[in-house]
Short mmCIF file of C-alpha atoms and ligand atoms in Angstrom, two decimals:
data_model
loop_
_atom_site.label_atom_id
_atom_site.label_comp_id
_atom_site.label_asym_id
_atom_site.label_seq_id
_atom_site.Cartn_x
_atom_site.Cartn_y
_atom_site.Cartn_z
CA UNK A 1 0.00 0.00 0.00
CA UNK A 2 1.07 3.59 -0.68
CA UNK A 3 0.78 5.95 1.38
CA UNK A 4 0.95 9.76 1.70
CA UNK A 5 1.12 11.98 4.72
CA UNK A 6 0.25 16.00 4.53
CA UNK A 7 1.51 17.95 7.20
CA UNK A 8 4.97 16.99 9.16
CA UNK A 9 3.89 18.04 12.58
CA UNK A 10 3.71 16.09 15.44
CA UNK A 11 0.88 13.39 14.16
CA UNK A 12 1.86 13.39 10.95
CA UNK A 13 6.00 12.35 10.94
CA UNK A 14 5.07 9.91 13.93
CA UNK A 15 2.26 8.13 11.95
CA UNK A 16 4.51 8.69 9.21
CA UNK A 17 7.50 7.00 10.67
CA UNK A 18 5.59 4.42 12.82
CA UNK A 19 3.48 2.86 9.14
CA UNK A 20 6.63 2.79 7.47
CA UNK A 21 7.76 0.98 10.05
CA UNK A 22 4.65 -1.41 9.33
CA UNK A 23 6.15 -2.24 5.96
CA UNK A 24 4.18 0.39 4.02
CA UNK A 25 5.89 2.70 1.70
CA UNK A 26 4.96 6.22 2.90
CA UNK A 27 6.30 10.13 1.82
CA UNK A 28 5.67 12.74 3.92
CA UNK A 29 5.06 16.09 2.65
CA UNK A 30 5.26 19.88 4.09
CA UNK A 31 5.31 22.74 2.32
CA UNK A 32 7.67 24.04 4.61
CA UNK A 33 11.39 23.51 2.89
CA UNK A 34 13.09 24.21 6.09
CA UNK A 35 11.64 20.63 7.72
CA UNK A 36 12.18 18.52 4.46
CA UNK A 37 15.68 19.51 4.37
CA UNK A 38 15.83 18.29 8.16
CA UNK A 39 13.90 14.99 7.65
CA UNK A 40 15.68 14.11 4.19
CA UNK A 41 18.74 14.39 6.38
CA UNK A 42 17.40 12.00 9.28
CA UNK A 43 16.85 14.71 11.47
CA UNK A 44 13.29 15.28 13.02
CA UNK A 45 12.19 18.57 13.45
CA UNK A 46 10.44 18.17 17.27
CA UNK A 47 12.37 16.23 19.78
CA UNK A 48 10.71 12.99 20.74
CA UNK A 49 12.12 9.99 22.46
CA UNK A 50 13.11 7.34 19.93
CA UNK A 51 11.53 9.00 16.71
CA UNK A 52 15.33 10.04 15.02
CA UNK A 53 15.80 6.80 15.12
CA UNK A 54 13.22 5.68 13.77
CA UNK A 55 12.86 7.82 10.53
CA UNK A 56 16.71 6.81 9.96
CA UNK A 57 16.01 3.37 9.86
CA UNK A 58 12.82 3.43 7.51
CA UNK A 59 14.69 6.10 5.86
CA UNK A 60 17.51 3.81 5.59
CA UNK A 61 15.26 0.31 4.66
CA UNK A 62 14.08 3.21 1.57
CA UNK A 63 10.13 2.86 2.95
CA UNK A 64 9.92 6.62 4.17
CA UNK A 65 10.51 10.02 1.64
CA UNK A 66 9.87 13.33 1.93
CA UNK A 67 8.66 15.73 -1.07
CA UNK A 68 7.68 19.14 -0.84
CA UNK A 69 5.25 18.60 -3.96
CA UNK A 70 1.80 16.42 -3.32
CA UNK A 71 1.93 16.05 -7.34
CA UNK A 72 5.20 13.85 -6.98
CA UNK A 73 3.26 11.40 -4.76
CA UNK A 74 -0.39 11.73 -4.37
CA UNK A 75 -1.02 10.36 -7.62
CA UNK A 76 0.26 6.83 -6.59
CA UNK A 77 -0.97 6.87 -3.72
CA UNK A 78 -3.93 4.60 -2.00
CA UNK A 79 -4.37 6.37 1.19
CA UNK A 80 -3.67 10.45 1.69
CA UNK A 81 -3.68 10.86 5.56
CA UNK A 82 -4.43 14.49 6.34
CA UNK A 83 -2.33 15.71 9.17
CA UNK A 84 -1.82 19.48 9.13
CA UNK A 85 -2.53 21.76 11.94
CA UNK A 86 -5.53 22.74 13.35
CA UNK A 87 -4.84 26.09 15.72
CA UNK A 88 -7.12 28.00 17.41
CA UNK A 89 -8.90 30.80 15.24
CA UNK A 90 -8.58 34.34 15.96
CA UNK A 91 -11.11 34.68 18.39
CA UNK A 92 -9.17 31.90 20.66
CA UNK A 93 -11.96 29.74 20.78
CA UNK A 94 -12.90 27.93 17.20
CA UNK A 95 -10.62 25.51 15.68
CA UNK A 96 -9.24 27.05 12.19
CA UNK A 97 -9.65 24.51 9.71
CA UNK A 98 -7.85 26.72 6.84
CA UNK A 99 -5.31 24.50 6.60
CA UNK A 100 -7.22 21.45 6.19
CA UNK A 101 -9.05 23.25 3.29
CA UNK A 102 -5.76 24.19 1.69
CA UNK A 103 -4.76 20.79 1.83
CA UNK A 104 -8.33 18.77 0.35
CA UNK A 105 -8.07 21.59 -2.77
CA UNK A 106 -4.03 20.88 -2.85
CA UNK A 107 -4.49 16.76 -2.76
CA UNK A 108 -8.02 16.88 -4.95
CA UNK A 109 -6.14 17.36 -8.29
CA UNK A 110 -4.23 14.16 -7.72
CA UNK A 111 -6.26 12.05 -5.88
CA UNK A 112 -6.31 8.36 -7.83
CA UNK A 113 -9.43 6.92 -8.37
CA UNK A 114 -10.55 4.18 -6.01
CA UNK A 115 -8.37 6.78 -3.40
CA UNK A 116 -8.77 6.97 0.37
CA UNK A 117 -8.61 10.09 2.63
CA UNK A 118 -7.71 9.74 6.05
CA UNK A 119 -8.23 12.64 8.47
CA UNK A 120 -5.74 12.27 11.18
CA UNK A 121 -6.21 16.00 12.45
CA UNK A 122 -8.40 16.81 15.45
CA UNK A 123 -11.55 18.41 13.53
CA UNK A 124 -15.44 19.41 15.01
CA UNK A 125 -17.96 16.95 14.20
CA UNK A 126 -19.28 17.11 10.47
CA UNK A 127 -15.89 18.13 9.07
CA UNK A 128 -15.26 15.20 7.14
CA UNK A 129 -18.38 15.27 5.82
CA UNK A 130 -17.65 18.86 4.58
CA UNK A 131 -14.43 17.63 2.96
CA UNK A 132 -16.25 14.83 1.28
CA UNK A 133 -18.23 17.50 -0.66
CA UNK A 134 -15.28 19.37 -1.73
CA UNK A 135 -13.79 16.85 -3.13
CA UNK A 136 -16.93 16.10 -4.78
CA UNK A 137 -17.22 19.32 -6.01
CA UNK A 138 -13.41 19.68 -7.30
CA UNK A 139 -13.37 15.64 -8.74
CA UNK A 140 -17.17 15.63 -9.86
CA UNK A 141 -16.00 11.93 -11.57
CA UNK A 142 -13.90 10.91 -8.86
CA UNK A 143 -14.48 7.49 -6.86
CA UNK A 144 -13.10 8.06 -3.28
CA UNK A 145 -13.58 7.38 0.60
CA UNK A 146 -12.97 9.91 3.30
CA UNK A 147 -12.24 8.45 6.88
CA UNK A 148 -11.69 9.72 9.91
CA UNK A 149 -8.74 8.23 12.19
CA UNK A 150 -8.22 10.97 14.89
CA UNK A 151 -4.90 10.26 16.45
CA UNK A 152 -4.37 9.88 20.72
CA UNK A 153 -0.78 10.08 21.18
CA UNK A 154 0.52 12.31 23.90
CA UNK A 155 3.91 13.96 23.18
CA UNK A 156 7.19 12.17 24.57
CA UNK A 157 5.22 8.76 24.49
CA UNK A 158 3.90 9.09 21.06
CA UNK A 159 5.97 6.19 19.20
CA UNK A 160 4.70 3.86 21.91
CA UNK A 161 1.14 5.43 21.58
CA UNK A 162 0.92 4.62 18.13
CA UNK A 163 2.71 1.40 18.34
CA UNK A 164 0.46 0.08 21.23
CA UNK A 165 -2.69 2.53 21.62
CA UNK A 166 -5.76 1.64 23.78
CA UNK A 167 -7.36 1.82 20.72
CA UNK A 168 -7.88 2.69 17.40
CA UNK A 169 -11.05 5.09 16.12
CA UNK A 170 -11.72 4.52 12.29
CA UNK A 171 -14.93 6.92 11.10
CA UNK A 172 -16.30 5.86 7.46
CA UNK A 173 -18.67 6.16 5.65
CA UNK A 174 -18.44 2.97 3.21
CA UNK A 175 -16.99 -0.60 2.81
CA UNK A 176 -14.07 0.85 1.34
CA UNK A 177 -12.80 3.20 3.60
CA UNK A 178 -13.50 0.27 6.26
CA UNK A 179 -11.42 -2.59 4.16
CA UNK A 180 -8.28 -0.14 3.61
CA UNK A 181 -8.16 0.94 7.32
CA UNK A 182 -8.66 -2.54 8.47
CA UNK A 183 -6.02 -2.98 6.09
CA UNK A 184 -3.60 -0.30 7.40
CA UNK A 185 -4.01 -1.45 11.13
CA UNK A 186 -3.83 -4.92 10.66
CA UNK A 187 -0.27 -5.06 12.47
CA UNK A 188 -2.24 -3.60 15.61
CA UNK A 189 -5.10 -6.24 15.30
CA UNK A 190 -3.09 -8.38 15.29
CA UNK A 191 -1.69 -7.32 18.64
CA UNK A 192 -5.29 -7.48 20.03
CA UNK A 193 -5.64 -3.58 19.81
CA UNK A 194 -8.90 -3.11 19.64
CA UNK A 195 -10.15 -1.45 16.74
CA UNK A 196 -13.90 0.70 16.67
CA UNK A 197 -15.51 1.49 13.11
CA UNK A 198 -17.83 4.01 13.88
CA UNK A 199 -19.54 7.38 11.38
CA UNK A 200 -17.10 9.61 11.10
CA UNK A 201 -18.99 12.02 13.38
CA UNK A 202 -18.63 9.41 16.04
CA UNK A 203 -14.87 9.18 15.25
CA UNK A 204 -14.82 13.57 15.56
CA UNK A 205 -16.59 13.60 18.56
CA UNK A 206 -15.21 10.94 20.35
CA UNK A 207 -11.91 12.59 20.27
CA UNK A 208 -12.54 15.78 21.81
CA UNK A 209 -14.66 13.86 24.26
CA UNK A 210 -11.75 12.19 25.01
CA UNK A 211 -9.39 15.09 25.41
CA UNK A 212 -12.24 17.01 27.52
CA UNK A 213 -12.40 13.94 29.85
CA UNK A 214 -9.08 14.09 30.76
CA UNK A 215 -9.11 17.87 31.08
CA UNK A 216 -12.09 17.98 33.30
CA UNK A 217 -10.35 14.84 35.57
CA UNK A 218 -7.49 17.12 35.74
CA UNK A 219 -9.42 20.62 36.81
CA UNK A 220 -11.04 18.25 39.30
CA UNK A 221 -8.42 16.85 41.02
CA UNK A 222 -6.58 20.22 41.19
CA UNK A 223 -9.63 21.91 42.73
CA UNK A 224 -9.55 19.09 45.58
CA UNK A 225 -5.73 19.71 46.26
CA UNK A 226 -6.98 23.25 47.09
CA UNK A 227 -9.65 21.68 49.53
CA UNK A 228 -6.48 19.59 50.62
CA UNK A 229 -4.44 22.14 51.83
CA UNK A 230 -7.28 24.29 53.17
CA UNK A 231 -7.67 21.39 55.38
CA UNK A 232 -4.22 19.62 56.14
CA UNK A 233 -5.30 16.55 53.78
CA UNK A 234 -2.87 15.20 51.02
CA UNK A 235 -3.98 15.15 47.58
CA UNK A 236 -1.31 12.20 47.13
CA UNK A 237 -3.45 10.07 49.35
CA UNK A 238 -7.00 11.47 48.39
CA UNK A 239 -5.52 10.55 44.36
CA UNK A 240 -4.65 7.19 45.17
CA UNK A 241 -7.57 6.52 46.89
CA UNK A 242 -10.11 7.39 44.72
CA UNK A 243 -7.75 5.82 41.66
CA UNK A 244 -7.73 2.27 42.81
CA UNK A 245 -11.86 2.30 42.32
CA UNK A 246 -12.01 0.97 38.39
CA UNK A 247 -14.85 3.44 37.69
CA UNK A 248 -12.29 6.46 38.37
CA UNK A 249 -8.82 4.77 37.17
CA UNK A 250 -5.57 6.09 38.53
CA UNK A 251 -4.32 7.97 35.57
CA UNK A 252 -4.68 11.89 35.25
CA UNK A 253 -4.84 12.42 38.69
CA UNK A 254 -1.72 14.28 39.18
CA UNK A 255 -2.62 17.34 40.95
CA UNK A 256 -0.06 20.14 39.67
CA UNK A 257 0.01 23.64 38.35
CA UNK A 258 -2.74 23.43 35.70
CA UNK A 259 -2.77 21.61 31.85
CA UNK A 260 -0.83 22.74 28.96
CA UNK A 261 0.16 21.90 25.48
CA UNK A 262 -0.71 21.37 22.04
CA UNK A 263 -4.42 19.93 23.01
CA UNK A 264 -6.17 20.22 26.53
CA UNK A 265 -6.70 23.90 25.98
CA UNK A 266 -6.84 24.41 22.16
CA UNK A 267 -9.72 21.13 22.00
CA UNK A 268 -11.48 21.80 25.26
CA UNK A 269 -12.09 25.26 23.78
CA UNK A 270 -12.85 24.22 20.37
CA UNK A 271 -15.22 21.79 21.82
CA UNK A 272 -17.08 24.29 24.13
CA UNK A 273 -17.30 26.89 21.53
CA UNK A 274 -18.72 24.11 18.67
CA UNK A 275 -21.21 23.25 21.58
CA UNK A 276 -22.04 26.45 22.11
CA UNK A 277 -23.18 26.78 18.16
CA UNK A 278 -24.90 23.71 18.15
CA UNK A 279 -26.93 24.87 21.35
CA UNK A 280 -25.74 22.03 23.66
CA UNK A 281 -23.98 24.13 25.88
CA UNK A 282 -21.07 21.78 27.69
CA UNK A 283 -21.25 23.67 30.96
CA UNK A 284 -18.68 21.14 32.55
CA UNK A 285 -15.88 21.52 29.72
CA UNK A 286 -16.44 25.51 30.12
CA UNK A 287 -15.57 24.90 33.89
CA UNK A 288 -12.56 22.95 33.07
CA UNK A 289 -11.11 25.41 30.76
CA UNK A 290 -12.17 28.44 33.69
CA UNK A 291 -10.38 26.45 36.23
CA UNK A 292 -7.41 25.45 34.38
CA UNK A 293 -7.04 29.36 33.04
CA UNK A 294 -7.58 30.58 36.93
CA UNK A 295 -4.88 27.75 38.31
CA UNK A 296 -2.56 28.71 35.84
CA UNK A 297 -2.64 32.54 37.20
CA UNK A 298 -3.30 31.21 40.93
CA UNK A 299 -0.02 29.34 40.74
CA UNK A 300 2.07 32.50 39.59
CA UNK A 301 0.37 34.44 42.39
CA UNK A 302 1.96 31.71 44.68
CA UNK A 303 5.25 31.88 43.50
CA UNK A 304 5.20 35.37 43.53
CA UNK A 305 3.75 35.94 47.09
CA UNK A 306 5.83 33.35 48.46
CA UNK A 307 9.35 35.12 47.58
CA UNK A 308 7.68 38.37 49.44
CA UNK A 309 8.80 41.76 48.50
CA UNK A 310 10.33 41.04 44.70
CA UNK A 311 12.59 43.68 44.71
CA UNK A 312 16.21 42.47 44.60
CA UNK A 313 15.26 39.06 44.63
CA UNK A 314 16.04 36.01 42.16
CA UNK A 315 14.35 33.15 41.29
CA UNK A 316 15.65 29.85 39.89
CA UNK A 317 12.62 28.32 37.51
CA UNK A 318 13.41 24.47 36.81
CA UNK A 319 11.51 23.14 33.76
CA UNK A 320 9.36 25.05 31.29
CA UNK A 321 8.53 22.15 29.03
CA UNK A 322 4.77 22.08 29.63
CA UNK A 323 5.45 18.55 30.34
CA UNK A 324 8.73 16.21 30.52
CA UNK A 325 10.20 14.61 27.48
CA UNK A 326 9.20 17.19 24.71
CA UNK A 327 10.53 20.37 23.82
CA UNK A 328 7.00 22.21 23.54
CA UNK A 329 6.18 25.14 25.61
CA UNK A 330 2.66 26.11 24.11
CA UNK A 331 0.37 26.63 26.87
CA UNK A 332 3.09 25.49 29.41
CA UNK A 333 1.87 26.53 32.99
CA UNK A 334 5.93 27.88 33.72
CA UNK A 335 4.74 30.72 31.01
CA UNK A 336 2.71 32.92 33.71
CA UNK A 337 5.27 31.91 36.33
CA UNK A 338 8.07 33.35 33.77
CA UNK A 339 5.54 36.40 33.01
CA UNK A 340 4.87 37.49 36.44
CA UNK A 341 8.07 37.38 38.02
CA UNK A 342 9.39 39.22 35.10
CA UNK A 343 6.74 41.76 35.40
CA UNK A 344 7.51 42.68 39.49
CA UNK A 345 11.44 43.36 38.65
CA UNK A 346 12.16 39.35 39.95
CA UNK A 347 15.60 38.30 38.32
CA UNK A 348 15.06 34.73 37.11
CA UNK A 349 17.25 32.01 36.15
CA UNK A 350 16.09 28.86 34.03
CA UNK A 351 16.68 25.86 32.97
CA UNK A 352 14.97 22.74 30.58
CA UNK A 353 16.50 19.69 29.28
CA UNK A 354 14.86 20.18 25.99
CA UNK A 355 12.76 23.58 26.06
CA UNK A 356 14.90 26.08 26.66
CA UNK A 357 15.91 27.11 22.64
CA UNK A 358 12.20 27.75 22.42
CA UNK A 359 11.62 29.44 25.57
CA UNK A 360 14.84 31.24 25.02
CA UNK A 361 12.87 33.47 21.95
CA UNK A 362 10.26 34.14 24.07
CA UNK A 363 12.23 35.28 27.13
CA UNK A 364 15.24 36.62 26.30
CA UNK A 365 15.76 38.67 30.09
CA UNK A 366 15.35 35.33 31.43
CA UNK A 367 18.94 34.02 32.24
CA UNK A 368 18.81 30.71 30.65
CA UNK A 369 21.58 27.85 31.84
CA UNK A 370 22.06 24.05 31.14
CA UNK A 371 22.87 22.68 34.76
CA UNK A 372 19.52 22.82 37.53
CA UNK A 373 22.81 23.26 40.20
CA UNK A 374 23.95 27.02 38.06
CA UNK A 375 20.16 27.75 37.54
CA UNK A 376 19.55 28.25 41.34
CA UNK A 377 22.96 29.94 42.39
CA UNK A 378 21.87 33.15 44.55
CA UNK A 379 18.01 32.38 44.23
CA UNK A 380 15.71 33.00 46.84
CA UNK A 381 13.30 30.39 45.67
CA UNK A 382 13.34 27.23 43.49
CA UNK A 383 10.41 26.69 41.58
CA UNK A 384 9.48 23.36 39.88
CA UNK A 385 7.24 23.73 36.92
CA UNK A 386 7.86 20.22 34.97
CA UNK A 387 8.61 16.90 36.35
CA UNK A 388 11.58 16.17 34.31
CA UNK A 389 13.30 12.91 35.42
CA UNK A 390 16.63 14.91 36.04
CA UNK A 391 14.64 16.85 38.36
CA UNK A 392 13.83 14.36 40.67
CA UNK A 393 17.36 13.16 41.28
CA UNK A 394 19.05 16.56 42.53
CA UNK A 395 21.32 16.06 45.48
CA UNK A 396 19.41 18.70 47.67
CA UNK A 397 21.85 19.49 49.80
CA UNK A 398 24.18 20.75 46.88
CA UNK A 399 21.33 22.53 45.27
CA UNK A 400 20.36 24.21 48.80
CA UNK A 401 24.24 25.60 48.93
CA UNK A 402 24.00 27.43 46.30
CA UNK A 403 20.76 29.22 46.89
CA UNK A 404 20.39 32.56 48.80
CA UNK A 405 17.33 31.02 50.38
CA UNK A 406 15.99 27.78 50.62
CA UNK A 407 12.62 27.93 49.84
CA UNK A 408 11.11 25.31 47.38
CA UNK A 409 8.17 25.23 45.15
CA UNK A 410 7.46 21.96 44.08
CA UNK A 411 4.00 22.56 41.70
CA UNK A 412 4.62 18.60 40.52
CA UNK A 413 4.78 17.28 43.61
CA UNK A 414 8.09 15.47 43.00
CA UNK A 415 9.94 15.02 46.10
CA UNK A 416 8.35 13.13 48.89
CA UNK A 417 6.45 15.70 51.81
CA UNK A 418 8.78 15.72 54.16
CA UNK A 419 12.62 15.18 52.17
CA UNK A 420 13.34 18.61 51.14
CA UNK A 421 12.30 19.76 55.13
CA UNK A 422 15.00 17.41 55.71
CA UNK A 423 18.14 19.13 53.83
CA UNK A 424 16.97 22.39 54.92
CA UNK A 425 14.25 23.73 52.35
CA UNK A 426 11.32 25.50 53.55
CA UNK A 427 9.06 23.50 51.30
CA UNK A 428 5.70 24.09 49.45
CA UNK A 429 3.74 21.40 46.99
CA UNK A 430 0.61 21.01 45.70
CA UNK A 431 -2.35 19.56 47.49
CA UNK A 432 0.02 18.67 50.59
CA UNK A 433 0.30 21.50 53.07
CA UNK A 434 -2.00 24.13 54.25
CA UNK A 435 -1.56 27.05 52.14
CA UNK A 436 1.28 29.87 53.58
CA UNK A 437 -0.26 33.18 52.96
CA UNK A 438 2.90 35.12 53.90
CA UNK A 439 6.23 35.46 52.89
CA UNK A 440 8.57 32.81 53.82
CA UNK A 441 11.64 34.29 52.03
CA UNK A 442 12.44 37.42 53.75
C1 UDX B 1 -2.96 14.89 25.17
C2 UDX B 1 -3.73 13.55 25.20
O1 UDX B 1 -3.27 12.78 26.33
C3 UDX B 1 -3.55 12.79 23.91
O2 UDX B 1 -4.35 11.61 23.92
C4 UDX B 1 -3.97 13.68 22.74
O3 UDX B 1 -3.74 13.03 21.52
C5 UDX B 1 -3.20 14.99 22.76
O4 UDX B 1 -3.37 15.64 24.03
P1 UDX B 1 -0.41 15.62 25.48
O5 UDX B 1 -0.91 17.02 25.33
O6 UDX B 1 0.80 15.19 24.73
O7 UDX B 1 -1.57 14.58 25.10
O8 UDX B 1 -0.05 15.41 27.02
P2 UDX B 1 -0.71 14.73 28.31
O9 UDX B 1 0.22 13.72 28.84
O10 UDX B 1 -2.10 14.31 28.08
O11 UDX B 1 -0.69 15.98 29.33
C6 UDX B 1 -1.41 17.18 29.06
C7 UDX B 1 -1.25 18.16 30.20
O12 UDX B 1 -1.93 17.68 31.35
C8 UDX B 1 0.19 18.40 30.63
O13 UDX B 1 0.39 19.77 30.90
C9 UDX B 1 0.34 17.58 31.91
O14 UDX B 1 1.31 18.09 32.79
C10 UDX B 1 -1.06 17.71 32.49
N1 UDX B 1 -1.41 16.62 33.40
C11 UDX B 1 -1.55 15.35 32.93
C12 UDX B 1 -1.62 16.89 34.76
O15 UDX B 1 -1.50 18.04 35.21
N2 UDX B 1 -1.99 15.86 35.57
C13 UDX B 1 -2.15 14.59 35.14
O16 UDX B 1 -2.50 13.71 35.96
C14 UDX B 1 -1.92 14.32 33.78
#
């Protein structure tokens, strides 16, 4: 089967490099000349665990291109997965689906007969259904499927999301579109992943159902940590607890300084607002995203009242990845940390294994550093925004050294309650200790 992929983002070079590593010959193509100089030279253009490696090899094996032109490819091609971005639309709400447009009149020229569309993107229900009857309008003659395949891989574990998902969503609309997918994911059946042919507005919504889920378990578990601390309780215990019932589960109940990223915020909102047109009002998703965008600020407000009077004062900010093992800052919580400090005169020193090029653009006062151990030299606080794995293994006496103060802001709840008390550290986390309304580092 040939195979092409629009759109070299993040879902489109993983599913990329993860079907050519099915066996299936696949080109991936961007318009932007900067990535397909990276990618025809092995080199990925986001930084995820194990996926260098694994467009080498399928590079290597001659399975996986790159073009620049959909008319050097498209036309051989079986399946066209659609994978280009879907940002938020002016207004900060709406999903813009320009680009996904720009790509259905791009492909429709060159679509082969008999050809199948895959949407991989995250689009509002009836898109799909709206591309169908472009292409119908631009190929009146043309015989062609359009499914939808939205894609759940979380960043830093996305080769091992695609490779082993909980599942996988297939949307059609005829036998066709059903055989080539079955087709496509026949390594994963074969693994026992369970596979669900559903409409393709089933497929739409049950991805932003899924995303909101997760958001909303999120905002709810943060919201009890506040309860926690207003009343001595632990949110480590209360999580645990309520995880090992099977009707909750005991994933995304990390209580920490609010969701970020690429999707929480962008689909929650796109969800609410496509709700909102359709008059089903989601009044639960519009409290997740009010609670999330109130945490965010409430942390900052922490950090900021915790350190006291700003003036002279420094502030060591480790991690800004808005979570570990990717380089992507978009939506990170650390960004209203960075901004408010900033804004009250606070002198603050970073560091990120893998974020801080990116952050770097955005914050150029910041001073940025590659050792956790030079980021907190002369800081009156330490403030942990991502729980990076190379932040959980400081020596804490070292680190406490070579601060001016030893206060510590843990908003991941990495170290255990009472280690850092132990070397030292005035210490504040999440859900865990009843909040200190006054200055600590005077
Ligand atoms: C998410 C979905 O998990 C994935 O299925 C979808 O395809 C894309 O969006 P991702 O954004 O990569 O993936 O990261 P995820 O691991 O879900 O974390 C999102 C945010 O929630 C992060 O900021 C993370 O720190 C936060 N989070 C997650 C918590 O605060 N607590 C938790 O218990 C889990």
């Amino acid at each position: 089967m040939i195979i092409t992929i629009i759109g070299t983002g993040y879902v489109g070079i993983v599913t990329g490099a993860c079907l050519s590593e099915f066996g299936f010959d696949v080109t991936c193509v961007d318009n932007n000349p900067e990535k397909i100089a990276l990618l025809k030279n092995n080199v990925s253009p986001i930084y995820e665990p194990g996926l260098e490696q694994l467009i080498r090899s399928n590079a290597n094996m001659g399975r996986l291109h790159f073009e620049g032109d959909v008319s050097r490819c498209v036309p051989q091609s079986d399946v066209v997965f659609l994978a280009v971005g879907t940002p938020s639309a002016a207004n900060g709400e709406d999903v813009d689906l320009t680009y996904v447009f720009k790509a259905v009149e791009d492909i429709a020229p060159h679509l082969k007969n008999g050809a199948v569309v895959v949407i991989k993107c995250t689009v509002v229900p009836g898109t799909s259904q709206r591309i169908r009857n472009l292409i119908g309008k631009l190929r009146p003659d043309l015989d062609f499927s359009v499914v939808s395949n939205p894609e759940f891989l979380r960043e830093g574990s996305a080769i091992q999301d695609f490779m082993r998902p909980d599942r996988v969503v297939i949307g059609i609309h005829d036998e066709r579109g059903r055989n080539v997918t079955a087709q496509l994911y026949r390594p994963l059946s074969l693994q026992e992943t369970p596979i669900s042919f559903v409409s393709n507005v089933g497929a739409e919504l049950s991805k932003y159902a899924a995303n909101a889920f997760l958001a909303m378990k999120i905002s709810f578990i943060n919201e009890i940590a506040d309860l926690c601390e207003k009343v001595d309780g632990n949110i480590i215990e209360v999580s645990e607890i309520i995880g090992l019932d099977e009707r909750i589960g005991d994933k995304f109940l990390r209580a920490g300084p609010g969701f970020g990223g690429s999707c929480f915020p962008k689909d929650t909102r796109a969800l609410a607002a496509f709700a909102r047109s359709v008059n089903a009002p989601q009044a639960l998703v519009e409290a997740t995203i009010q609670v999330n965008e109130d945490r965010k600020i409430d942390m900052a407000a922490r950090v900021l009242a915790a350190i006291g009077n700003p003036t002279g004062k420094t502030v060591a900010v480790l991690g800004v990845a808005f979570k570990p093992d990717t380089d992507d800052i978009r939506e990170s919580p650390a960004l209203p940390v960075l901004d408010t400090l900033i804004k009250n005169g606070v002198k603050v020193r970073a560091f990120d294994p893998k974020a801080m090029e990116a952050a770097a653009v955005l914050y150029p006062d910041v001073v940025w550093v590659d050792d956790p151990y030079e980021a907190v030299i002369g800081a009156h606080a330490v403030v942990i925004m991502t729980e990076w794995n190379v932040l959980r293994a400081l020596e804490l006496d070292r680190l406490r050294d070579a601060m001016a103060y030893p206060l510590m802001i843990d908003l991941r709840n990495i170290h255990k309650r009472k280690e850092p008390t132990r070397h030292g550290f005035t210490y504040m986390s999440v859900g865990r200790d009843r909040a200190k309304p006054t200055s600590v580092a005077e």
